[in-house]
Each structure stands twice: as structure tokens, then as C-alpha cells.
Amino acid sequence: MRTTVGIIGAGPAGLLLARLLHNAGIGSVVLESRDRAYVEQRQRAGILEQGTVDVLRAAGAGDRMDREGLRHDGIELRFDRRRHRVDFPELTGGRSVMVYAQTEVCKDLIALQLKEGGPLLFEAEALAVEDADTDSPRVRFRHEGREDVLECDYVVGCDGFWGVARNAIPEELTQVFERTYPFGWLGILADVPPSHDELVYARHDRGFALLSMRSPSVSRLYLQVPEGTDAEEWSDEEIWNELERRFETADDWHLERGPITQKSVTPMRSYVHEPMRHGRLFLAGDAAHIVPPTGAKGLNLAVGDVVTFARALVHLQETGSPERLDAYSETCLRRVWQAERFSYAMTTLLHRMPDATPFEDRIQLARLERITDARSAEQDLAESYTGFPLE
Ligand code: APR
Ligand code: PHB
């Protein structure tokens, strides 16, 4: 098999890239190791930056998002039983975010790709990327019980944190930056209208909690739990009791309970692989970087990477200049490190370290009060949360 761009992975990065290339008249083949149902059901985050919303619309993939997505103009910070709203448009000159689940973005892109785009092979597992530093890189893969080879002009590894593409970059050229956190998030989906109309990020002595949503009738909630926690250790009632405690306020706000339809634990990690390109192999999304979910940046970073790649390839075809493709890694990494900074800041601002000292607790509260009292600090949060424009 032969194509212009071989794409490994049908998460948001790989699927959006295939769509952008299709729209630009550039051929691609997507290889995805899992089956379609698995990819469409995987629960992930759900906040789209303004820039991501714009990209999906321009790609012709925004119809259902515009019908069903919820525009949010702010978030609430909760600490010390107090509530503080951060008003995004007011602080950023009009920017907002959209609540629309990543799984829904994937469903929309899969439907478009199967209808209009190039080949998208499910249950096709990439085994290795070969000859990345030549003009004809290849992906060896297994599909329907047979091994095959995809010959490409370019390969983009959109195969997530556990993928194989990264392995094709020689170790001596690679630098990895990593931090793990001694806690994870226990996430639930519940059939109950969200108890607040915007997201609530709560810092509590017992640990962090987040109230989010999937629709006007489905809530998505998270609790900070110790690293290695098994979701089954928590009964539904214990989860609701703990959420209630961590969201407590001095006023009469209260948390509505409902049937829990799903629960799982997500580990937390910060990770960056440099460089993001080797010869004709490019890494995009979680294959190159991971952020803890507190800043809601994972999906948006993946979108930034593939937009950068697609624009650079179109630029090469239109002008003959490889300059932008050559700058891919540096261009992406500037944005990646800003998201790493913000995600780390939000994580350390709101979570309780297991060994936190009273001094550190006070510093955390002082950081929160700085945001509620100083417009410059609040504005910095609002700008980072809603996202910086793509270069
Ligand atoms: N061959 C083919 N496909 C693979 C392989 C392989 N060897 N390894 C992994 N994959 C597939 C996975 O099954 C998955 O569908 O690659 C896809 C990677 O998708 P994601 O993990 O969703 O990563 P990405 O597209 O970069 O999206 C980043 O996902 O983890 C969240 O919070 C993160 O929102 C962010 C987003
Ligand atoms: C979610 O809705 O899943 C979500 C929202 C905001 C975050 C992380 C996850 O920061």
C-alpha cells in the first residue's frame, strides 16, 4: 500500500489530520489498532478552546458540535467554602470555550472520514516506523491477521502515549521531560443535570474535585484520589458523599445526585518528548506530550500539532519551501510548553499533595486569593485556559 501521509492512530489528532489533508487534496491512510466501537466509546476530556472550535468548523466537522456543544463563558474556582467566577470574555477580549466531549469529536470525524475521506483501517496495528530519515519512510503494520507495509512520503505518529512511532527516533537525539503526580482522578458519568451551569474547580483540604458536564442532563465529576486507586474501591454513595464535602460552600449551593453510569481512574502525568520530528516522521498529540487534565489542554494541543503539520505541508506544496515543515518541532513545542506550564500550575494550585505541610497549604490559598484579588493574575488564568491563537 502507498500514500502521501501515513497516519498512525485514530484519536482526535489522527482523525483531524486526515480531514485537514483531505480538504487540502492530500492523500492519507489512517491505521488504528482498536475497533471503531472502542474508539467511539472511550471517555476523555471535553473542553474545546476557541481555536479548536474554529478549526473544527473550518474543516467542515463542526455541525453537531454547534448544535449540541455548550458554550461556556467562565469557570468557578471554589476554596475555603468561597466561590469565585472567572469571566472569560471580559478578561480576554471576548474568548470563550465549548463543552463538547472528545468522544463526540471523534465520532463526527470518523463518520466524515468514512464517507468522504481516504482509507481509515480499524484493527490495523502499526508495528514499527522504518526509514524515517529517508525520503520514503514506511509503516509496518498488521491487519486482518497479515503483516503489510504502508509506503509513505511522510509519517505522522498520532498513536498516543503508548504508541510505537516515538521509538523510531534515535535515543541519542531524544530528550524526555517528565513528572508524575502521587494522585489520579476518579471520574464518573452520572445521569443528573449538572448542579452548576459552569465548570467548578474546587480546592479542598481533602483534595481536589471538579464538576463538569456532557449535556444538560449528564454530569461529569472528578475526585482527586491516591495514585493507584481502583475505581471499584469506591461505592457510589462514598463518591457522592466525598464530592459533596469537597464542593461545600458557605451559601446554600447543593450537589444534585443521580445514577452513576461509569467510573474510572485516570493517572496524572506531565511528559514532553523532544524533538517532535525526525526526518520525515512527525509526532502529534499524546504521542509527543501529556499534560495533567486540570488545564483541559490535551485535546487542544493535539489539534494545534496537526494543524501546524497540515499547514506546513500545504505550504511546501504551494511554494516548494520546506521551511515550515523543518520548523515543525520548534513551532509545536513553544505552544506545548505553555500548556505544560499552565497545566502544572493549575494542578499544583488545586490538588492536595499527600505530604503537604501547613506552609504549603497557606501558599496554595494565597495563590488562589491572588487570582480572586488581582486582575492581572485572573487574566493570566483566563487567557491560558481559553488558549493562545495558533501561529
Ligand atoms: N497502531 C495503530 N494505532 C495505535 C497504535 C498502534 N501501534 N498505538 C496506539 N494507537 C491508537 C490508539 O488506539 C488511539 O486510538 O492511537 C490512538 C491515539 O489516540 P489518543 O490517545 O486519543 O491520542 P491523540 O489523538 O493524540 O489525542 C490526544 O487524547 O488522551 C487524550 O487527553 C488527551 O485529549 C487528549 C487527546
Ligand atoms: C471533562 O469534562 O472531562 C473535563 C473538563 C475540564 C477539565 C478536565 C476534564 O479540566
Coordinates of C-alpha atoms in Angstrom, one line a residue, residues 20-371:
L20 CA -7.4 18.5 7.1
L21 CA -5.3 16.7 4.4
H22 CA -8.4 15.5 2.6
N23 CA -9.7 19.1 2.4
A24 CA -6.3 20.2 1.0
G25 CA -6.4 17.4 -1.6
I26 CA -3.6 15.4 0.0
G27 CA -3.9 11.7 0.3
S28 CA -3.6 9.8 3.6
V29 CA -4.2 6.4 5.2
V30 CA -5.1 6.1 8.9
L31 CA -4.1 2.9 10.8
E32 CA -5.9 2.4 14.1
S33 CA -5.1 -0.6 16.3
R34 CA -8.5 -0.7 18.1
D35 CA -12.0 -1.3 16.6
R36 CA -14.4 1.5 15.8
A37 CA -16.7 0.9 18.8
Y38 CA -13.8 1.1 21.3
V39 CA -12.6 4.4 19.8
E40 CA -16.1 5.9 19.8
Q41 CA -16.8 5.0 23.4
R42 CA -13.5 5.9 25.1
Q43 CA -14.3 8.6 27.7
R44 CA -11.9 11.5 27.7
A45 CA -12.0 15.2 28.4
G46 CA -14.4 17.7 26.9
I47 CA -13.3 21.3 26.7
L48 CA -12.6 22.8 23.3
E49 CA -10.7 26.1 23.1
Q50 CA -12.0 28.8 20.8
G51 CA -9.1 28.0 18.4
T52 CA -10.1 24.3 18.3
V53 CA -13.8 25.2 17.7
D54 CA -12.7 27.4 14.8
V55 CA -10.5 24.7 13.3
L56 CA -13.3 22.0 13.5
R57 CA -15.8 24.4 11.9
A58 CA -13.4 25.4 9.1
A59 CA -12.7 21.7 8.5
G60 CA -16.5 21.0 8.0
A61 CA -16.6 19.0 11.2
G62 CA -18.5 21.4 13.4
D63 CA -22.2 20.9 12.6
R64 CA -23.1 18.7 15.5
M65 CA -20.7 20.5 17.8
D66 CA -22.5 23.7 17.1
R67 CA -25.9 22.1 17.7
E68 CA -25.1 20.1 20.8
G69 CA -22.0 21.8 22.3
L70 CA -22.4 24.1 25.2
R71 CA -20.6 27.5 25.0
H72 CA -19.1 28.4 28.4
D73 CA -18.1 32.0 29.3
G74 CA -16.4 31.2 32.6
I75 CA -15.4 28.7 35.3
E76 CA -15.8 28.8 39.0
L77 CA -13.0 28.5 41.5
R78 CA -14.0 27.2 44.9
F79 CA -11.9 27.1 48.0
D80 CA -12.3 27.9 51.7
R81 CA -16.1 27.4 51.2
R82 CA -16.0 30.5 48.9
R83 CA -16.9 30.8 45.2
H84 CA -15.2 32.9 42.6
R85 CA -16.3 33.2 39.0
V86 CA -13.6 33.8 36.3
D87 CA -15.3 35.6 33.4
F88 CA -13.5 34.6 30.2
P89 CA -14.9 37.1 27.6
E90 CA -14.5 40.0 29.9
L91 CA -10.8 39.1 30.8
T92 CA -9.7 38.0 27.3
G93 CA -11.4 40.4 24.9
G94 CA -14.2 38.0 24.0
R95 CA -12.9 34.5 24.1
S96 CA -14.8 31.5 25.5
V97 CA -14.6 27.7 25.4
M98 CA -17.0 24.9 24.3
V99 CA -18.0 21.9 26.3
Y100 CA -18.2 19.1 23.8
A101 CA -16.8 15.6 24.6
Q102 CA -13.7 14.4 22.8
T103 CA -15.5 11.1 22.1
E104 CA -18.2 13.1 20.2
V105 CA -15.4 14.9 18.2
C106 CA -14.0 11.5 17.3
K107 CA -17.4 10.1 16.2
D108 CA -18.0 13.1 14.0
L109 CA -14.6 12.9 12.4
I110 CA -14.9 9.1 11.9
A111 CA -18.2 9.5 10.1
L112 CA -16.8 12.2 7.8
Q113 CA -13.7 10.2 7.0
L114 CA -15.6 7.0 6.2
K115 CA -18.0 8.9 4.0
E116 CA -15.7 11.3 2.2
G117 CA -12.1 10.7 3.1
G118 CA -9.3 8.3 2.4
P119 CA -8.8 4.8 4.0
L120 CA -9.3 4.5 7.7
L121 CA -8.4 1.0 8.8
F122 CA -9.6 -0.2 12.2
E123 CA -7.9 -3.1 13.9
A124 CA -4.7 -2.2 12.0
E125 CA -1.8 -2.1 14.4
A126 CA 1.4 -0.3 13.5
L127 CA 4.4 -2.4 14.5
A128 CA 7.2 0.0 13.6
V129 CA 8.1 3.1 11.5
E130 CA 11.1 2.4 9.3
D131 CA 13.5 4.6 7.3
A132 CA 12.2 7.7 9.0
D133 CA 15.3 9.6 7.9
T134 CA 15.0 8.8 4.2
D135 CA 12.6 10.2 1.5
S136 CA 10.5 7.1 1.7
P137 CA 9.5 6.2 5.3
R138 CA 7.4 3.1 5.8
V139 CA 5.0 1.8 8.4
R140 CA 5.0 -1.9 9.1
F141 CA 1.5 -3.0 10.3
R142 CA -0.7 -6.0 11.0
H143 CA -4.3 -6.1 9.6
E144 CA -6.7 -9.0 9.3
G145 CA -4.1 -11.4 10.5
R146 CA -1.5 -10.4 7.9
E147 CA 1.6 -8.2 8.0
D148 CA 1.7 -5.4 5.5
V149 CA 3.7 -2.3 4.7
L150 CA 2.5 1.3 4.1
E151 CA 4.9 3.2 1.9
C152 CA 4.7 7.0 2.5
D153 CA 6.2 10.4 1.8
Y154 CA 5.6 11.4 5.4
V155 CA 4.5 9.5 8.5
V156 CA 2.7 11.2 11.4
G157 CA 2.6 9.3 14.7
C158 CA -0.7 10.2 16.3
D159 CA -0.6 7.0 18.3
G160 CA -0.9 8.3 21.8
F161 CA 1.3 7.9 24.8
W162 CA 1.6 4.1 24.4
G163 CA 2.2 4.2 20.6
V164 CA 5.2 2.9 18.6
A165 CA 6.1 5.9 16.4
R166 CA 8.2 7.6 19.0
N167 CA 10.5 4.6 19.1
A168 CA 11.8 5.4 15.6
I169 CA 13.5 8.5 16.8
P170 CA 17.1 7.5 17.9
E171 CA 17.6 7.7 21.6
E172 CA 20.7 9.8 21.3
L173 CA 18.7 12.6 19.6
T174 CA 15.9 12.4 22.2
Q175 CA 15.3 14.3 25.4
V176 CA 12.4 13.4 27.6
F177 CA 11.0 15.7 30.3
E178 CA 8.6 14.0 32.7
R179 CA 6.8 14.4 36.0
T180 CA 4.4 12.1 37.6
Y181 CA 2.0 13.1 40.4
P182 CA 1.2 11.0 43.5
F183 CA -2.5 11.1 42.8
G184 CA -5.1 10.4 40.0
W185 CA -8.6 11.4 39.1
L186 CA -11.6 9.2 39.8
G187 CA -14.1 10.2 37.1
I188 CA -17.8 9.5 37.0
L189 CA -20.6 10.0 34.5
A190 CA -24.0 10.4 36.1
D191 CA -27.5 10.8 34.8
V192 CA -28.3 14.0 36.6
P193 CA -28.4 17.6 35.4
P194 CA -25.1 19.4 36.3
S195 CA -25.5 21.2 39.7
H196 CA -23.9 24.4 38.3
D197 CA -24.1 25.8 34.7
E198 CA -20.3 26.2 34.5
L199 CA -17.4 24.1 35.5
V200 CA -16.4 24.2 39.2
Y201 CA -12.7 23.6 40.1
A202 CA -12.6 23.0 43.9
R203 CA -9.6 23.1 46.2
H204 CA -10.3 21.4 49.5
D205 CA -8.2 20.1 52.4
R206 CA -9.5 16.6 51.5
G207 CA -8.3 17.0 47.9
F208 CA -9.4 18.4 44.5
A209 CA -12.8 18.0 42.9
L210 CA -14.1 19.1 39.5
L211 CA -17.7 19.4 38.4
S212 CA -18.1 19.2 34.6
M213 CA -20.8 18.0 32.2
R214 CA -21.6 16.3 29.0
S215 CA -25.0 17.7 28.3
P216 CA -27.8 19.5 30.2
S217 CA -28.8 16.1 31.6
V218 CA -25.5 14.3 32.1
S219 CA -22.9 15.3 34.7
R220 CA -19.2 14.5 34.6
L221 CA -17.4 14.8 38.0
Y222 CA -13.9 14.0 39.3
L223 CA -12.3 13.4 42.6
Q224 CA -8.6 13.5 43.4
V225 CA -7.7 10.0 44.7
P226 CA -4.3 8.5 45.7
E227 CA -2.2 7.1 42.9
G228 CA -3.0 3.5 42.1
T229 CA -6.6 3.7 43.4
D230 CA -9.0 1.1 41.9
A231 CA -12.4 2.8 41.0
E232 CA -14.2 -0.2 42.4
E233 CA -12.9 0.6 45.9
W234 CA -15.4 3.5 45.9
S235 CA -19.1 2.8 46.3
D236 CA -21.5 5.2 44.5
E237 CA -22.6 6.6 47.9
E238 CA -19.0 7.2 49.0
I239 CA -18.3 9.1 45.8
W240 CA -21.3 11.4 46.2
N241 CA -20.5 12.0 49.9
E242 CA -16.9 12.9 49.1
L243 CA -17.9 15.2 46.2
E244 CA -20.4 16.9 48.5
R245 CA -17.8 17.6 51.1
R246 CA -15.2 18.9 48.7
F247 CA -17.7 21.2 46.9
E248 CA -19.1 22.6 50.2
T249 CA -19.8 26.4 50.2
A250 CA -20.9 28.9 52.8
D251 CA -24.1 29.6 50.8
D252 CA -27.0 27.3 50.0
W253 CA -25.5 25.7 46.9
H254 CA -26.0 22.0 46.8
L255 CA -24.9 19.0 44.8
E256 CA -27.6 17.0 43.0
R257 CA -27.1 13.2 43.0
G258 CA -28.1 10.7 40.3
P259 CA -27.3 7.2 39.0
I260 CA -23.6 6.7 38.2
T261 CA -23.3 5.1 34.8
Q262 CA -19.5 4.9 34.5
K263 CA -16.5 5.3 36.7
S264 CA -12.7 5.0 36.1
V265 CA -9.4 6.3 37.4
T266 CA -7.0 8.4 35.2
P267 CA -3.4 8.7 36.2
M268 CA -1.8 12.2 36.1
R269 CA 1.5 12.9 34.3
S270 CA 3.4 15.7 32.6
Y271 CA 5.5 14.5 29.7
V272 CA 7.3 16.1 26.7
H273 CA 9.3 14.2 24.0
E274 CA 11.8 16.4 22.2
P275 CA 12.2 16.7 19.3
M276 CA 8.7 16.1 17.7
R277 CA 10.2 15.3 14.3
H278 CA 12.9 13.1 12.9
G279 CA 13.4 13.2 9.2
R280 CA 10.0 12.5 7.7
L281 CA 8.5 11.2 10.9
F282 CA 6.4 13.7 12.8
L283 CA 4.8 13.2 16.3
A284 CA 1.5 14.8 17.2
G285 CA -0.7 14.8 20.2
D286 CA -0.2 12.4 23.1
A287 CA 2.5 10.6 21.2
A288 CA 4.7 13.6 21.9
H289 CA 3.3 15.1 25.1
I290 CA 1.0 14.5 28.0
V291 CA -0.5 17.1 30.4
P292 CA -2.4 16.5 33.6
P293 CA -6.1 17.2 32.8
T294 CA -6.5 20.1 35.2
G295 CA -5.9 22.7 32.5
A296 CA -8.1 20.8 29.9
K297 CA -5.3 21.2 27.3
G298 CA -4.7 17.6 26.0
L299 CA -7.1 17.6 23.0
N300 CA -6.4 21.2 22.2
L301 CA -2.6 20.6 22.0
A302 CA -3.3 17.6 19.7
V303 CA -5.3 19.9 17.4
G304 CA -2.5 22.5 17.4
D305 CA 0.0 20.0 16.3
V306 CA -1.9 18.6 13.4
V307 CA -3.0 22.0 12.1
T308 CA 0.7 23.0 12.2
F309 CA 1.7 19.9 10.2
A310 CA -1.1 20.3 7.6
R311 CA -0.4 24.0 7.1
A312 CA 3.3 23.3 6.7
L313 CA 2.8 20.5 4.1
V314 CA 0.4 22.7 2.1
H315 CA 3.0 25.5 2.3
L316 CA 5.6 23.1 0.9
Q317 CA 3.3 22.0 -2.0
E318 CA 2.3 25.6 -2.8
T319 CA 5.7 27.3 -2.6
G320 CA 8.3 24.5 -2.7
S321 CA 9.7 25.7 0.6
P322 CA 10.2 23.1 3.3
E323 CA 10.9 25.8 5.9
R324 CA 7.7 25.3 7.9
L325 CA 7.9 21.5 7.9
D326 CA 11.5 21.8 9.1
A327 CA 10.4 24.1 11.9
Y328 CA 7.5 21.8 12.9
S329 CA 9.1 20.6 16.2
E330 CA 10.1 24.1 17.4
T331 CA 6.8 25.6 16.4
C332 CA 4.7 23.0 18.2
L333 CA 7.0 22.9 21.3
R334 CA 6.5 26.6 22.0
R335 CA 2.8 26.0 22.4
V336 CA 3.3 22.6 24.2
W337 CA 5.5 24.1 26.9
Q338 CA 3.0 26.9 27.5
A339 CA 0.3 24.3 28.0
E340 CA 2.6 22.2 30.2
R341 CA 3.3 25.3 32.3
F342 CA -0.4 26.1 32.7
S343 CA -1.5 22.5 33.4
Y344 CA 1.2 22.2 36.0
A345 CA 0.2 25.5 37.6
M346 CA -3.5 24.5 37.8
T347 CA -2.6 21.1 39.1
T348 CA -0.4 22.4 41.9
L349 CA -2.8 25.2 42.7
L350 CA -5.8 22.9 43.3
H351 CA -4.6 19.5 44.4
R352 CA -3.5 18.4 47.9
M353 CA -0.1 16.8 47.9
P354 CA -0.2 13.8 50.3
D355 CA 2.7 15.3 52.2
A356 CA 1.7 18.9 52.1
T357 CA 2.9 21.0 55.0
P358 CA 0.7 23.7 56.7
F359 CA 3.1 26.2 55.0
E360 CA 2.3 24.8 51.5
D361 CA -1.4 24.8 52.3
R362 CA -1.2 28.5 53.1
I363 CA 0.8 29.3 50.0
Q364 CA -1.8 27.5 47.9
L365 CA -4.6 29.6 49.4
A366 CA -2.6 32.7 48.9
R367 CA -2.1 31.8 45.2
L368 CA -5.9 31.4 44.9
E369 CA -6.5 34.7 46.6
R370 CA -4.1 36.4 44.3
I371 CA -6.3 35.2 41.4

